[in-house]
Amino acid sequence: QTQIGLVMESGKETQVLNEQESDTASPEEVNDENKVKDDTPVPDYYNTRREDLWSEENIEMVKTGWNLTETQVQELMDLKKRIEDVNHWTNQPEHAVRFLVARTPDMAAAEKWFRKVVKWRTTNDPNIDTILETYEPDPVLLNAIPVGILHDFDKDGDPVAVSRKGVIDGPGIMKRFGKEVAIKHELWSREQTLRGEWVTDYKERQGRIFTRFSIVEDMGGVTRKSYNRELNRVFGQMVTIAQNNYPEYLKRIVVIRAPSFIRLFWFILKPFMKKRIADKITFCGEHNYIDVLSEFLDPKILPKVIYEKGEGKPAVGMKHNLCGGGGKLPPLDEPLK
C-alpha cells in the first residue's frame, strides 16, 4: 500500500522515493560478501528444486506476462547464471524479472539488488519469509486499516489494490500499538500481496502471472490532524522498505478525494520526483474521480464505500476489513470493541 501522506512533513522523503532509481553497481562491486547462502526454513509450497522453478514453462510465462523482448529474455538468463548460488525461493524467473526490469541493461546492478533483498528477507527481524506463518495480526488492526486487493481486475486484467487512507486513524494506531507493531503489520500486509492466497486464484482465473498493481488511494476524510511527525517518520520508513525490497510492483496510483492541502503539496513535490514515478500518479477531486477511474477499470469492481453502485469485494485471502473498516480508535482508557 502506498504512503502518500508521509510527504507532508518535509521534502526529505523525495530522496527515499528516488533512492533505488540511482542504485547502480559496477561488476567489481558485486563481490563475495554480497552473496547469500540462505538455509532459512520456508513453507513447504516453496520447497521446489531450482531447476523446476527455472523451467522453460515458467520462463515462457514470465516472458508473456511481462511482454519481454528476446534481448530481455537473454538478459534474464544472464541474471539466472549470476545468482545461481543463491539458495532462496525467490530465485526464480517470476521474481528475478522485477530486478531485471528495474535495472536493464545493468545486470551487475540487478544482481547486487537481488542479493541485497534476499539478505534482508532472511536476516531481518522479523524474518520476512516466515512472517505469514509467525505473525498473527490483531483483529483491531485488520479493521482499523482498510486496505487490500480487490477480487476483480482493471481493463488490462491486472490486479487492483485499494487503500482507504482517509479513514485510517494513524495517530491512534501509533498510540495503541506502537512503531514496532505498525511496521511488522505493514511487512505482513506486503507479503500478502506478494504471495498470499489471491496469487494462486489470480493465476487460475487469468491464466498468467500478475505483474503490477493499479492502486486506488482514497484520501476522503483526511485532515491535517490525520498525521503528525512521528507518523510521518514511520511512513517514511515503510516507504524506504518498499522502495528497497519490492521493485516493480506499481502500475499506477490514482489518488481520489484528496483535500486541497494534499493536492497543493503534490504540486510542490512533483518537480523533484523522477518523471517515471511521477507520471504513474494521478490526483483527482471529490466530483470527478469516478470518471478518472473509469478510464482503466469498471467502477462496479470498487467497494460501495468508494462507488455507491459498486459491487467490489476483497480478493481471496485478504483479511483487512477493506469495505467497512477504518474510523477513529477509542482512547487508551476505553476498551476496544
Coordinates of C-alpha atoms in Angstrom, one line a residue, residues 6-325:
L6 CA 4.3 10.7 4.5
V7 CA 5.5 13.6 2.4
M8 CA 3.6 16.2 4.4
E9 CA 6.4 16.9 6.9
S10 CA 9.3 17.9 4.6
G11 CA 10.9 17.3 1.2
K12 CA 13.3 14.7 2.6
E13 CA 11.1 11.8 1.6
T14 CA 11.6 12.7 -2.1
Q15 CA 15.1 11.2 -1.6
V16 CA 13.5 8.0 -0.4
L17 CA 11.3 7.7 -3.4
N18 CA 14.3 8.2 -5.7
E19 CA 16.9 6.3 -3.8
Q20 CA 16.6 3.0 -5.7
E21 CA 16.4 4.8 -9.0
S22 CA 20.1 5.6 -8.7
D23 CA 21.4 2.4 -7.2
T24 CA 23.8 1.1 -9.7
A25 CA 26.8 -1.2 -9.4
S26 CA 29.9 -1.9 -11.4
P27 CA 30.8 -5.6 -11.9
E28 CA 33.6 -5.4 -9.4
E29 CA 31.1 -4.2 -6.7
V30 CA 29.2 -7.5 -6.9
N31 CA 31.6 -9.5 -4.8
D32 CA 31.6 -12.4 -2.5
E33 CA 30.5 -10.5 0.6
N34 CA 27.2 -9.7 -1.2
K35 CA 26.5 -13.3 -1.9
V36 CA 23.9 -15.1 0.1
K37 CA 23.6 -18.7 1.1
D38 CA 20.2 -19.0 2.6
D39 CA 19.1 -22.1 4.6
T40 CA 16.2 -20.4 6.3
P41 CA 13.2 -22.8 6.6
V42 CA 10.3 -21.7 4.4
P43 CA 6.8 -23.0 3.9
D44 CA 6.5 -26.4 2.1
Y45 CA 5.0 -24.9 -1.0
Y46 CA 8.3 -23.2 -1.7
N47 CA 10.4 -26.4 -1.4
T48 CA 10.8 -26.8 -5.1
R49 CA 14.1 -27.6 -6.9
R50 CA 15.7 -24.6 -8.6
E51 CA 15.7 -26.4 -11.9
D52 CA 11.9 -26.7 -11.7
L53 CA 11.5 -23.0 -10.8
W54 CA 13.6 -22.0 -13.8
S55 CA 11.7 -24.4 -16.1
E56 CA 11.1 -23.5 -19.7
E57 CA 7.4 -23.2 -18.9
N58 CA 8.0 -20.7 -16.1
I59 CA 10.4 -18.7 -18.2
E60 CA 7.8 -18.6 -21.0
M61 CA 5.1 -17.5 -18.6
V62 CA 7.3 -14.6 -17.4
K63 CA 8.2 -13.7 -21.0
T64 CA 4.5 -13.5 -21.8
G65 CA 3.3 -11.8 -18.6
W66 CA 6.0 -9.0 -18.9
N67 CA 6.0 -8.9 -22.7
L68 CA 9.7 -9.3 -22.7
T69 CA 11.8 -8.9 -25.9
E70 CA 14.2 -11.7 -26.9
T71 CA 17.0 -9.4 -25.7
Q72 CA 15.4 -9.2 -22.3
V73 CA 14.9 -12.9 -22.1
Q74 CA 18.6 -13.4 -22.8
E75 CA 19.3 -10.8 -20.0
L76 CA 17.1 -12.8 -17.7
M77 CA 19.1 -15.9 -18.4
D78 CA 22.2 -14.0 -17.7
L79 CA 20.8 -12.9 -14.4
K80 CA 19.9 -16.5 -13.6
K81 CA 23.5 -17.5 -14.1
R82 CA 24.8 -14.7 -11.9
I83 CA 22.5 -15.7 -9.0
E84 CA 22.7 -19.5 -9.4
D85 CA 24.5 -19.8 -6.0
V86 CA 21.7 -18.0 -4.1
N87 CA 19.7 -20.7 -2.3
H88 CA 16.4 -18.9 -1.8
W89 CA 12.8 -19.5 -3.1
T90 CA 12.8 -16.1 -4.8
N91 CA 15.5 -17.4 -7.2
Q92 CA 13.0 -18.0 -9.9
P93 CA 12.1 -16.0 -13.0
E94 CA 8.8 -14.7 -11.6
H95 CA 10.7 -12.7 -9.0
A96 CA 14.1 -12.2 -10.7
V97 CA 12.4 -10.4 -13.6
R98 CA 11.5 -7.5 -11.4
F99 CA 15.1 -6.7 -10.8
L100 CA 15.9 -7.1 -14.5
V101 CA 13.1 -4.7 -15.5
A102 CA 14.2 -2.2 -12.8
R103 CA 17.9 -2.2 -13.8
T104 CA 18.1 -3.1 -17.5
P105 CA 20.6 -3.1 -19.0
D106 CA 22.9 -3.1 -15.9
M107 CA 22.9 -6.8 -15.0
A108 CA 25.5 -6.2 -12.3
A109 CA 23.2 -3.7 -10.6
A110 CA 20.3 -6.1 -10.9
E111 CA 22.3 -8.9 -9.3
K112 CA 23.5 -6.7 -6.5
W113 CA 20.0 -5.6 -5.7
F114 CA 18.6 -9.1 -5.8
R115 CA 21.3 -10.3 -3.4
K116 CA 20.6 -7.4 -1.0
V117 CA 16.9 -8.2 -0.9
V118 CA 17.5 -11.9 -0.2
K119 CA 19.8 -11.0 2.6
W120 CA 17.3 -8.6 4.0
R121 CA 14.5 -11.1 3.8
T122 CA 16.5 -13.8 5.7
T123 CA 18.2 -11.6 8.3
N124 CA 15.5 -9.1 9.2
D125 CA 13.7 -9.3 12.5
P126 CA 11.0 -10.5 12.0
N127 CA 12.1 -13.0 9.3
I128 CA 10.2 -11.9 6.1
D129 CA 10.0 -15.4 4.6
T130 CA 8.1 -16.8 7.6
I131 CA 6.1 -13.7 8.6
L132 CA 2.8 -15.0 7.1
E133 CA 3.1 -18.0 9.4
T134 CA 4.6 -16.4 12.5
Y135 CA 2.7 -13.1 12.8
E136 CA -1.0 -13.1 13.8
P137 CA -2.4 -9.6 13.1
D138 CA -4.5 -8.1 15.8
P139 CA -8.2 -8.0 14.7
V140 CA -8.4 -4.4 15.7
L141 CA -5.6 -3.6 13.2
L142 CA -7.4 -5.6 10.4
N143 CA -10.4 -3.4 11.0
A144 CA -8.6 -0.1 11.5
I145 CA -6.5 -0.4 8.3
P146 CA -8.9 -0.9 5.3
V147 CA -6.5 -1.9 2.6
G148 CA -6.2 -4.8 0.2
I149 CA -6.5 -6.3 -3.3
L150 CA -9.9 -6.4 -5.0
H151 CA -11.4 -9.6 -6.3
D152 CA -11.7 -8.2 -9.9
F153 CA -9.3 -6.6 -12.2
D154 CA -8.6 -3.5 -14.3
K155 CA -9.4 -3.3 -18.0
D156 CA -6.0 -4.9 -18.8
G157 CA -6.7 -7.8 -16.4
D158 CA -4.2 -6.6 -13.8
P159 CA -4.9 -6.6 -10.1
V160 CA -6.3 -3.5 -8.4
A161 CA -5.4 -2.6 -4.8
V162 CA -7.4 -0.1 -2.6
S163 CA -6.1 1.8 0.3
R164 CA -8.7 3.9 2.2
K165 CA -6.1 6.0 3.9
G166 CA -8.7 8.8 4.6
V167 CA -10.4 6.8 7.3
I168 CA -7.3 5.3 9.0
D169 CA -6.6 6.7 12.5
G170 CA -2.8 6.7 12.1
P171 CA -2.1 8.6 15.4
G172 CA -4.5 6.3 17.2
I173 CA -2.8 3.2 15.9
M174 CA 0.6 4.5 16.9
K175 CA -0.6 5.3 20.4
R176 CA -2.2 1.9 20.9
F177 CA 0.2 -0.4 19.1
G178 CA 3.5 1.5 18.7
K179 CA 6.0 1.7 15.9
E180 CA 7.3 -1.9 16.0
V181 CA 3.9 -3.5 15.6
A182 CA 2.9 -1.0 12.9
I183 CA 5.9 -1.8 10.8
K184 CA 5.6 -5.6 11.4
H185 CA 1.9 -5.3 10.3
E186 CA 3.0 -3.5 7.2
L187 CA 5.5 -6.2 6.3
W188 CA 2.9 -8.9 6.8
S189 CA 0.5 -7.0 4.6
R190 CA 3.1 -6.6 1.9
E191 CA 3.9 -10.3 1.9
Q192 CA 0.2 -11.0 1.5
T193 CA 0.3 -9.0 -1.8
L194 CA 3.5 -10.9 -2.8
R195 CA 2.5 -14.5 -2.1
G196 CA -1.0 -14.6 -0.5
E197 CA -3.8 -17.0 -1.5
W198 CA -5.0 -14.5 -4.1
V199 CA -1.9 -15.0 -6.2
T200 CA -2.9 -18.6 -7.0
D201 CA -6.5 -17.6 -7.5
Y202 CA -5.3 -14.9 -10.0
K203 CA -3.2 -17.3 -12.0
E204 CA -6.2 -19.8 -12.2
R205 CA -8.7 -17.1 -13.3
Q206 CA -6.4 -15.1 -15.6
G207 CA -4.1 -17.8 -16.9
R208 CA -1.0 -15.8 -16.3
I209 CA 1.2 -14.3 -13.5
F210 CA 0.5 -10.9 -12.2
T211 CA 3.0 -8.2 -12.9
R212 CA 2.0 -4.8 -11.5
F213 CA -0.9 -3.3 -9.5
S214 CA -3.2 -0.4 -10.1
I215 CA -3.7 1.3 -6.8
V216 CA -6.7 3.4 -5.7
E217 CA -5.7 5.7 -2.8
D218 CA -8.8 7.1 -1.2
M219 CA -7.9 10.2 0.8
G220 CA -11.5 11.1 1.6
G221 CA -11.7 12.2 5.3
V222 CA -8.0 13.2 5.6
T223 CA -7.4 16.3 7.6
R224 CA -4.2 18.0 8.8
K225 CA -4.7 16.2 12.1
S226 CA -4.5 12.8 10.4
Y227 CA -0.7 13.0 10.5
N228 CA 2.0 14.0 12.9
R229 CA 5.8 14.0 12.9
E230 CA 6.0 10.5 14.5
L231 CA 3.6 9.0 12.0
N232 CA 5.4 10.7 9.1
R233 CA 8.7 9.2 10.2
V234 CA 7.1 5.7 10.4
F235 CA 5.5 6.2 6.9
G236 CA 9.0 7.2 5.7
Q237 CA 10.5 4.0 7.0
M238 CA 7.7 2.0 5.4
V239 CA 8.3 3.6 2.0
T240 CA 12.0 3.0 2.3
I241 CA 11.4 -0.7 2.9
A242 CA 9.0 -0.8 -0.1
Q243 CA 11.4 1.0 -2.4
N244 CA 14.4 -1.1 -1.4
N245 CA 12.8 -4.5 -1.3
Y246 CA 9.7 -4.7 -3.5
P247 CA 10.7 -3.5 -7.0
E248 CA 8.4 -3.0 -10.0
Y249 CA 5.0 -3.7 -8.4
L250 CA 3.5 -0.3 -9.2
K251 CA 1.5 0.2 -12.4
R252 CA -0.3 3.4 -11.5
I253 CA -1.7 5.2 -8.4
V254 CA -4.9 7.2 -8.6
V255 CA -5.4 9.4 -5.5
I256 CA -9.1 10.2 -5.1
R257 CA -11.0 12.6 -2.9
A258 CA -7.7 14.3 -1.9
P259 CA -8.3 17.6 0.0
S260 CA -6.7 20.8 -1.3
F261 CA -3.7 20.8 1.0
I262 CA -2.7 17.3 -0.2
R263 CA -3.0 18.4 -3.9
L264 CA -1.0 21.6 -3.2
F265 CA 1.8 19.6 -1.6
W266 CA 1.8 17.2 -4.6
F267 CA 2.1 20.2 -6.9
I268 CA 5.2 21.4 -4.9
L269 CA 6.7 17.9 -4.7
K270 CA 6.2 16.6 -8.3
P271 CA 9.0 18.6 -10.0
F272 CA 11.5 17.0 -7.6
M273 CA 10.4 13.4 -8.4
K274 CA 11.7 11.1 -11.1
K275 CA 9.4 11.6 -14.1
R276 CA 9.0 7.8 -14.4
I277 CA 7.4 7.7 -10.9
A278 CA 5.5 11.0 -11.1
D279 CA 3.9 10.0 -14.4
K280 CA 2.3 7.0 -12.6
I281 CA 0.5 9.1 -10.1
T282 CA -2.8 10.9 -10.8
F283 CA -4.8 13.2 -8.4
C284 CA -8.5 13.8 -8.7
G285 CA -11.0 15.5 -6.5
E286 CA -14.4 14.7 -4.9
H287 CA -16.5 15.1 -8.1
N288 CA -14.5 13.6 -11.0
Y289 CA -12.8 10.6 -9.5
I290 CA -15.2 8.0 -10.9
D291 CA -14.7 9.4 -14.4
V292 CA -10.9 9.2 -14.0
L293 CA -11.1 5.7 -12.6
S294 CA -13.4 4.6 -15.4
E295 CA -10.6 5.1 -17.9
F296 CA -8.8 2.0 -16.7
L297 CA -11.4 0.0 -14.7
D298 CA -15.1 -0.8 -14.4
P299 CA -16.3 1.2 -11.3
K300 CA -18.5 -1.7 -10.4
I301 CA -15.5 -3.6 -9.2
L302 CA -15.0 -1.0 -6.4
P303 CA -16.5 -1.3 -3.0
K304 CA -19.6 0.7 -2.2
V305 CA -17.7 3.0 0.2
I306 CA -16.0 4.4 -2.9
Y307 CA -18.7 4.0 -5.5
E308 CA -22.3 3.8 -4.5
K309 CA -23.1 1.3 -7.3
G310 CA -20.0 -0.7 -6.6
E311 CA -20.1 -4.5 -6.1
G312 CA -16.5 -4.9 -5.2
K313 CA -15.2 -7.3 -2.6
P314 CA -11.7 -8.3 -1.4
A315 CA -9.6 -10.9 -3.2
V316 CA -9.3 -14.4 -1.9
G317 CA -7.4 -14.4 1.4
M318 CA -7.5 -10.7 2.1
K319 CA -8.0 -10.3 5.8
H320 CA -8.4 -6.5 6.3
N321 CA -11.9 -5.0 6.5
L322 CA -11.5 -3.3 3.2
C323 CA -15.1 -2.5 2.6
G324 CA -16.2 -1.3 6.0
G325 CA -13.2 -0.7 8.3

